[in-house]
Amino acid sequence: MNQKTRKLTTIGMLCALAYIVVAFVRIPLVLFLKYEPKDVIITIGGLLFGPSASFVMTVLVSFVQMLTISGTGPLGFLMNVISSCSFACTAALFYRKHRSFPGMAAGLLGGCLVMAATMLLWNYFIAPLYMGMPREAVARLLLPAFLPFNLIKGGLNAAITMLLYKPVFLPLRRYHPEE
């Protein structure tokens, strides 16, 4: 099997796995917000193939999620894409420049912080539209609800990705040498 076919197959497999995880693993954390570990799988794809792979995987998984199991429609799709990309693409971009375990750890920490900050902004603008609440009410939830949720979500994503680094990432890296 040639390298491009292997890469597409692996990305497809990771997308399917991310969708299965989002369909079956939803852990309530803060208010109506639930943790879905799909970003771990998307991030592993990004660490393997770069930030563009993270972006493509995020869009595909979020789109299928919107069509099948999500009740938030296009706004939920947009928020999923922004959240997952801000975490996974940041981690993958940093790792691309610093290919080491400490580089990955720094990228994951950066992804966590970028996602938390990005989601504060986007929740301020988008959440009132799908929550049916005035913007002022949503603004009052930003620091006590949305910020802790996104920090916990990013921290869990980073920790799980770090745990899976050796058993999952390294064998996949050997199977997909640098392109």
PDB file of C-alpha atoms in Angstrom:
ATOM      1  CA  MET A   1       0.000   0.000   0.000  1.00  0.00           C
ATOM      2  CA  ASN A   2       1.477   3.359  -0.937  1.00  0.00           C
ATOM      3  CA  GLN A   3       2.107   6.120   1.620  1.00  0.00           C
ATOM      4  CA  LYS A   4      -0.852   8.340   0.608  1.00  0.00           C
ATOM      5  CA  THR A   5      -3.289   5.450   0.798  1.00  0.00           C
ATOM      6  CA  ARG A   6      -1.938   4.478   4.223  1.00  0.00           C
ATOM      7  CA  LYS A   7      -2.263   8.059   5.442  1.00  0.00           C
ATOM      8  CA  LEU A   8      -5.859   8.394   4.182  1.00  0.00           C
ATOM      9  CA  THR A   9      -6.758   5.016   5.657  1.00  0.00           C
ATOM     10  CA  THR A  10      -5.299   5.942   9.036  1.00  0.00           C
ATOM     11  CA  ILE A  11      -7.036   9.335   9.062  1.00  0.00           C
ATOM     12  CA  GLY A  12     -10.320   7.643   8.126  1.00  0.00           C
ATOM     13  CA  MET A  13      -9.857   5.084  10.885  1.00  0.00           C
ATOM     14  CA  LEU A  14      -9.106   7.832  13.413  1.00  0.00           C
ATOM     15  CA  CYS A  15     -12.194   9.790  12.274  1.00  0.00           C
ATOM     16  CA  ALA A  16     -14.375   6.701  12.744  1.00  0.00           C
ATOM     17  CA  LEU A  17     -12.868   6.071  16.168  1.00  0.00           C
ATOM     18  CA  ALA A  18     -13.380   9.723  17.196  1.00  0.00           C
ATOM     19  CA  TYR A  19     -17.029   9.517  16.132  1.00  0.00           C
ATOM     20  CA  ILE A  20     -17.570   6.273  18.073  1.00  0.00           C
ATOM     21  CA  VAL A  21     -16.037   7.889  21.155  1.00  0.00           C
ATOM     22  CA  VAL A  22     -18.238  10.978  20.864  1.00  0.00           C
ATOM     23  CA  ALA A  23     -21.329   8.813  20.361  1.00  0.00           C
ATOM     24  CA  PHE A  24     -20.737   6.612  23.398  1.00  0.00           C
ATOM     25  CA  VAL A  25     -18.595   8.600  25.861  1.00  0.00           C
ATOM     26  CA  ARG A  26     -20.221  11.782  27.151  1.00  0.00           C
ATOM     27  CA  ILE A  27     -19.403  12.799  30.699  1.00  0.00           C
ATOM     28  CA  PRO A  28     -21.408  15.679  32.236  1.00  0.00           C
ATOM     29  CA  LEU A  29     -19.102  18.258  33.852  1.00  0.00           C
ATOM     30  CA  VAL A  30     -20.549  21.759  34.238  1.00  0.00           C
ATOM     31  CA  LEU A  31     -24.208  22.740  33.717  1.00  0.00           C
ATOM     32  CA  PHE A  32     -25.253  21.307  30.344  1.00  0.00           C
ATOM     33  CA  LEU A  33     -21.642  20.893  29.149  1.00  0.00           C
ATOM     34  CA  LYS A  34     -20.364  17.370  28.558  1.00  0.00           C
ATOM     35  CA  TYR A  35     -16.825  16.117  28.043  1.00  0.00           C
ATOM     36  CA  GLU A  36     -16.291  14.077  24.869  1.00  0.00           C
ATOM     37  CA  PRO A  37     -12.770  12.661  24.430  1.00  0.00           C
ATOM     38  CA  LYS A  38     -12.857  12.831  20.606  1.00  0.00           C
ATOM     39  CA  ASP A  39     -10.201  15.563  20.688  1.00  0.00           C
ATOM     40  CA  VAL A  40      -7.680  13.030  22.004  1.00  0.00           C
ATOM     41  CA  ILE A  41      -8.017  10.989  18.814  1.00  0.00           C
ATOM     42  CA  ILE A  42      -8.065  14.075  16.594  1.00  0.00           C
ATOM     43  CA  THR A  43      -4.924  15.333  18.344  1.00  0.00           C
ATOM     44  CA  ILE A  44      -3.126  12.023  17.827  1.00  0.00           C
ATOM     45  CA  GLY A  45      -3.959  12.348  14.112  1.00  0.00           C
ATOM     46  CA  GLY A  46      -2.558  15.865  14.158  1.00  0.00           C
ATOM     47  CA  LEU A  47       0.621  14.789  15.924  1.00  0.00           C
ATOM     48  CA  LEU A  48       1.075  12.103  13.278  1.00  0.00           C
ATOM     49  CA  PHE A  49       0.176  14.082  10.166  1.00  0.00           C
ATOM     50  CA  GLY A  50       0.225  17.765  11.109  1.00  0.00           C
ATOM     51  CA  PRO A  51      -2.301  20.483  11.909  1.00  0.00           C
ATOM     52  CA  SER A  52      -4.092  20.190   8.561  1.00  0.00           C
ATOM     53  CA  ALA A  53      -4.989  16.574   9.394  1.00  0.00           C
ATOM     54  CA  SER A  54      -6.402  17.764  12.738  1.00  0.00           C
ATOM     55  CA  PHE A  55      -8.497  20.338  10.913  1.00  0.00           C
ATOM     56  CA  VAL A  56      -9.860  17.860   8.351  1.00  0.00           C
ATOM     57  CA  MET A  57     -10.620  15.278  11.028  1.00  0.00           C
ATOM     58  CA  THR A  58     -12.363  17.880  13.179  1.00  0.00           C
ATOM     59  CA  VAL A  59     -14.589  19.066  10.346  1.00  0.00           C
ATOM     60  CA  LEU A  60     -15.502  15.525   9.255  1.00  0.00           C
ATOM     61  CA  VAL A  61     -16.261  14.195  12.731  1.00  0.00           C
ATOM     62  CA  SER A  62     -18.158  17.338  13.781  1.00  0.00           C
ATOM     63  CA  PHE A  63     -20.217  17.279  10.577  1.00  0.00           C
ATOM     64  CA  VAL A  64     -21.212  13.635  11.006  1.00  0.00           C
ATOM     65  CA  GLN A  65     -21.918  14.343  14.681  1.00  0.00           C
ATOM     66  CA  MET A  66     -24.192  17.257  13.689  1.00  0.00           C
ATOM     67  CA  LEU A  67     -26.105  15.079  11.235  1.00  0.00           C
ATOM     68  CA  THR A  68     -26.577  12.132  13.591  1.00  0.00           C
ATOM     69  CA  ILE A  69     -26.364  12.663  17.356  1.00  0.00           C
ATOM     70  CA  SER A  70     -26.109  16.388  18.061  1.00  0.00           C
ATOM     71  CA  GLY A  71     -29.116  18.483  18.920  1.00  0.00           C
ATOM     72  CA  THR A  72     -27.356  21.817  18.478  1.00  0.00           C
ATOM     73  CA  GLY A  73     -27.332  21.967  14.660  1.00  0.00           C
ATOM     74  CA  PRO A  74     -25.008  24.236  12.685  1.00  0.00           C
ATOM     75  CA  LEU A  75     -24.129  26.380  15.711  1.00  0.00           C
ATOM     76  CA  GLY A  76     -23.022  23.293  17.644  1.00  0.00           C
ATOM     77  CA  PHE A  77     -21.044  22.194  14.588  1.00  0.00           C
ATOM     78  CA  LEU A  78     -19.305  25.585  14.487  1.00  0.00           C
ATOM     79  CA  MET A  79     -18.522  25.471  18.214  1.00  0.00           C
ATOM     80  CA  ASN A  80     -17.220  21.884  17.945  1.00  0.00           C
ATOM     81  CA  VAL A  81     -14.934  22.824  15.066  1.00  0.00           C
ATOM     82  CA  ILE A  82     -13.596  25.905  16.848  1.00  0.00           C
ATOM     83  CA  SER A  83     -13.034  24.048  20.122  1.00  0.00           C
ATOM     84  CA  SER A  84     -11.408  20.948  18.638  1.00  0.00           C
ATOM     85  CA  CYS A  85      -9.252  22.891  16.178  1.00  0.00           C
ATOM     86  CA  SER A  86      -8.025  25.348  18.780  1.00  0.00           C
ATOM     87  CA  PHE A  87      -6.826  22.421  20.917  1.00  0.00           C
ATOM     88  CA  ALA A  88      -5.656  19.830  18.386  1.00  0.00           C
ATOM     89  CA  CYS A  89      -4.230  22.147  15.716  1.00  0.00           C
ATOM     90  CA  THR A  90      -2.293  24.163  18.313  1.00  0.00           C
ATOM     91  CA  ALA A  91      -0.780  20.991  19.790  1.00  0.00           C
ATOM     92  CA  ALA A  92       0.049  19.593  16.337  1.00  0.00           C
ATOM     93  CA  LEU A  93       1.553  22.871  15.132  1.00  0.00           C
ATOM     94  CA  PHE A  94       3.812  23.155  18.167  1.00  0.00           C
ATOM     95  CA  TYR A  95       4.789  19.479  17.949  1.00  0.00           C
ATOM     96  CA  ARG A  96       5.671  19.905  14.268  1.00  0.00           C
ATOM     97  CA  LYS A  97       8.364  22.414  15.288  1.00  0.00           C
ATOM     98  CA  HIS A  98       9.498  20.543  18.453  1.00  0.00           C
ATOM     99  CA  ARG A  99       9.345  16.792  17.789  1.00  0.00           C
ATOM    100  CA  SER A 100       9.966  15.391  21.243  1.00  0.00           C
ATOM    101  CA  PHE A 101       7.982  14.300  24.274  1.00  0.00           C
ATOM    102  CA  PRO A 102       8.568  17.682  25.990  1.00  0.00           C
ATOM    103  CA  GLY A 103       7.561  19.393  22.719  1.00  0.00           C
ATOM    104  CA  MET A 104       4.358  17.389  22.646  1.00  0.00           C
ATOM    105  CA  ALA A 105       3.663  18.206  26.314  1.00  0.00           C
ATOM    106  CA  ALA A 106       4.215  21.922  25.666  1.00  0.00           C
ATOM    107  CA  GLY A 107       1.982  21.776  22.589  1.00  0.00           C
ATOM    108  CA  LEU A 108      -0.776  20.065  24.568  1.00  0.00           C
ATOM    109  CA  LEU A 109      -0.534  22.671  27.331  1.00  0.00           C
ATOM    110  CA  GLY A 110      -0.631  25.411  24.695  1.00  0.00           C
ATOM    111  CA  GLY A 111      -3.621  23.737  23.056  1.00  0.00           C
ATOM    112  CA  CYS A 112      -5.428  23.643  26.390  1.00  0.00           C
ATOM    113  CA  LEU A 113      -4.818  27.344  27.026  1.00  0.00           C
ATOM    114  CA  VAL A 114      -5.630  28.426  23.461  1.00  0.00           C
ATOM    115  CA  MET A 115      -8.860  26.416  23.514  1.00  0.00           C
ATOM    116  CA  ALA A 116      -9.945  27.878  26.876  1.00  0.00           C
ATOM    117  CA  ALA A 117      -9.299  31.453  25.734  1.00  0.00           C
ATOM    118  CA  THR A 118     -10.836  30.921  22.290  1.00  0.00           C
ATOM    119  CA  MET A 119     -13.963  29.320  23.708  1.00  0.00           C
ATOM    120  CA  LEU A 120     -14.503  32.202  26.137  1.00  0.00           C
ATOM    121  CA  LEU A 121     -14.728  34.544  23.167  1.00  0.00           C
ATOM    122  CA  TRP A 122     -16.893  32.254  21.011  1.00  0.00           C
ATOM    123  CA  ASN A 123     -19.200  31.301  23.882  1.00  0.00           C
ATOM    124  CA  TYR A 124     -19.797  35.008  24.478  1.00  0.00           C
ATOM    125  CA  PHE A 125     -20.906  35.473  20.863  1.00  0.00           C
ATOM    126  CA  ILE A 126     -22.511  32.133  19.918  1.00  0.00           C
ATOM    127  CA  ALA A 127     -23.881  30.590  23.144  1.00  0.00           C
ATOM    128  CA  PRO A 128     -26.741  33.132  23.502  1.00  0.00           C
ATOM    129  CA  LEU A 129     -28.007  32.050  20.074  1.00  0.00           C
ATOM    130  CA  TYR A 130     -28.411  28.377  20.917  1.00  0.00           C
ATOM    131  CA  MET A 131     -29.001  28.664  24.670  1.00  0.00           C
ATOM    132  CA  GLY A 132     -31.849  31.143  24.203  1.00  0.00           C
ATOM    133  CA  MET A 133     -30.421  33.379  26.920  1.00  0.00           C
ATOM    134  CA  PRO A 134     -29.549  37.062  26.802  1.00  0.00           C
ATOM    135  CA  ARG A 135     -25.870  37.767  26.161  1.00  0.00           C
ATOM    136  CA  GLU A 136     -25.553  39.323  29.637  1.00  0.00           C
ATOM    137  CA  ALA A 137     -26.694  36.055  31.258  1.00  0.00           C
ATOM    138  CA  VAL A 138     -24.192  34.074  29.183  1.00  0.00           C
ATOM    139  CA  ALA A 139     -21.464  36.601  30.029  1.00  0.00           C
ATOM    140  CA  ARG A 140     -22.106  35.927  33.731  1.00  0.00           C
ATOM    141  CA  LEU A 141     -21.461  32.207  33.066  1.00  0.00           C
ATOM    142  CA  LEU A 142     -18.157  32.679  31.237  1.00  0.00           C
ATOM    143  CA  LEU A 143     -15.820  32.629  34.238  1.00  0.00           C
ATOM    144  CA  PRO A 144     -17.705  30.372  36.673  1.00  0.00           C
ATOM    145  CA  ALA A 145     -18.872  27.766  34.099  1.00  0.00           C
ATOM    146  CA  PHE A 146     -17.352  27.958  30.616  1.00  0.00           C
ATOM    147  CA  LEU A 147     -13.745  28.684  31.649  1.00  0.00           C
ATOM    148  CA  PRO A 148     -13.488  25.818  34.183  1.00  0.00           C
ATOM    149  CA  PHE A 149     -15.207  23.449  31.754  1.00  0.00           C
ATOM    150  CA  ASN A 150     -12.761  24.238  28.947  1.00  0.00           C
ATOM    151  CA  LEU A 151      -9.744  24.035  31.257  1.00  0.00           C
ATOM    152  CA  ILE A 152     -10.921  20.654  32.580  1.00  0.00           C
ATOM    153  CA  LYS A 153     -11.684  19.458  29.039  1.00  0.00           C
ATOM    154  CA  GLY A 154      -8.284  20.596  27.766  1.00  0.00           C
ATOM    155  CA  GLY A 155      -6.514  19.114  30.775  1.00  0.00           C
ATOM    156  CA  LEU A 156      -8.249  15.756  30.309  1.00  0.00           C
ATOM    157  CA  ASN A 157      -7.477  15.784  26.574  1.00  0.00           C
ATOM    158  CA  ALA A 158      -3.823  16.583  27.257  1.00  0.00           C
ATOM    159  CA  ALA A 159      -3.475  13.979  30.011  1.00  0.00           C
ATOM    160  CA  ILE A 160      -5.129  11.193  28.008  1.00  0.00           C
ATOM    161  CA  THR A 161      -3.074  12.052  24.918  1.00  0.00           C
ATOM    162  CA  MET A 162       0.094  11.908  27.031  1.00  0.00           C
ATOM    163  CA  LEU A 163      -0.963   8.501  28.432  1.00  0.00           C
ATOM    164  CA  LEU A 164      -1.595   7.177  24.927  1.00  0.00           C
ATOM    165  CA  TYR A 165       1.599   8.651  23.478  1.00  0.00           C
ATOM    166  CA  LYS A 166       3.790   5.559  23.749  1.00  0.00           C
ATOM    167  CA  PRO A 167       1.285   2.707  23.339  1.00  0.00           C
ATOM    168  CA  VAL A 168      -0.581   4.269  20.395  1.00  0.00           C
ATOM    169  CA  PHE A 169       1.357   7.130  18.863  1.00  0.00           C
ATOM    170  CA  LEU A 170       4.812   5.559  18.576  1.00  0.00           C
ATOM    171  CA  PRO A 171       3.673   2.374  16.749  1.00  0.00           C
ATOM    172  CA  LEU A 172       1.603   4.511  14.366  1.00  0.00           C
ATOM    173  CA  ARG A 173       4.618   6.805  13.817  1.00  0.00           C
ATOM    174  CA  ARG A 174       6.758   3.792  12.893  1.00  0.00           C
ATOM    175  CA  TYR A 175       4.074   2.654  10.463  1.00  0.00           C
ATOM    176  CA  HIS A 176       3.888   6.150   8.955  1.00  0.00           C
ATOM    177  CA  PRO A 177       7.427   7.496   8.659  1.00  0.00           C
ATOM    178  CA  GLU A 178       7.996  11.175   7.972  1.00  0.00           C
ATOM    179  CA  GLU A 179       6.470  12.263   4.695  1.00  0.00           C
TER     180      GLU A 179
END
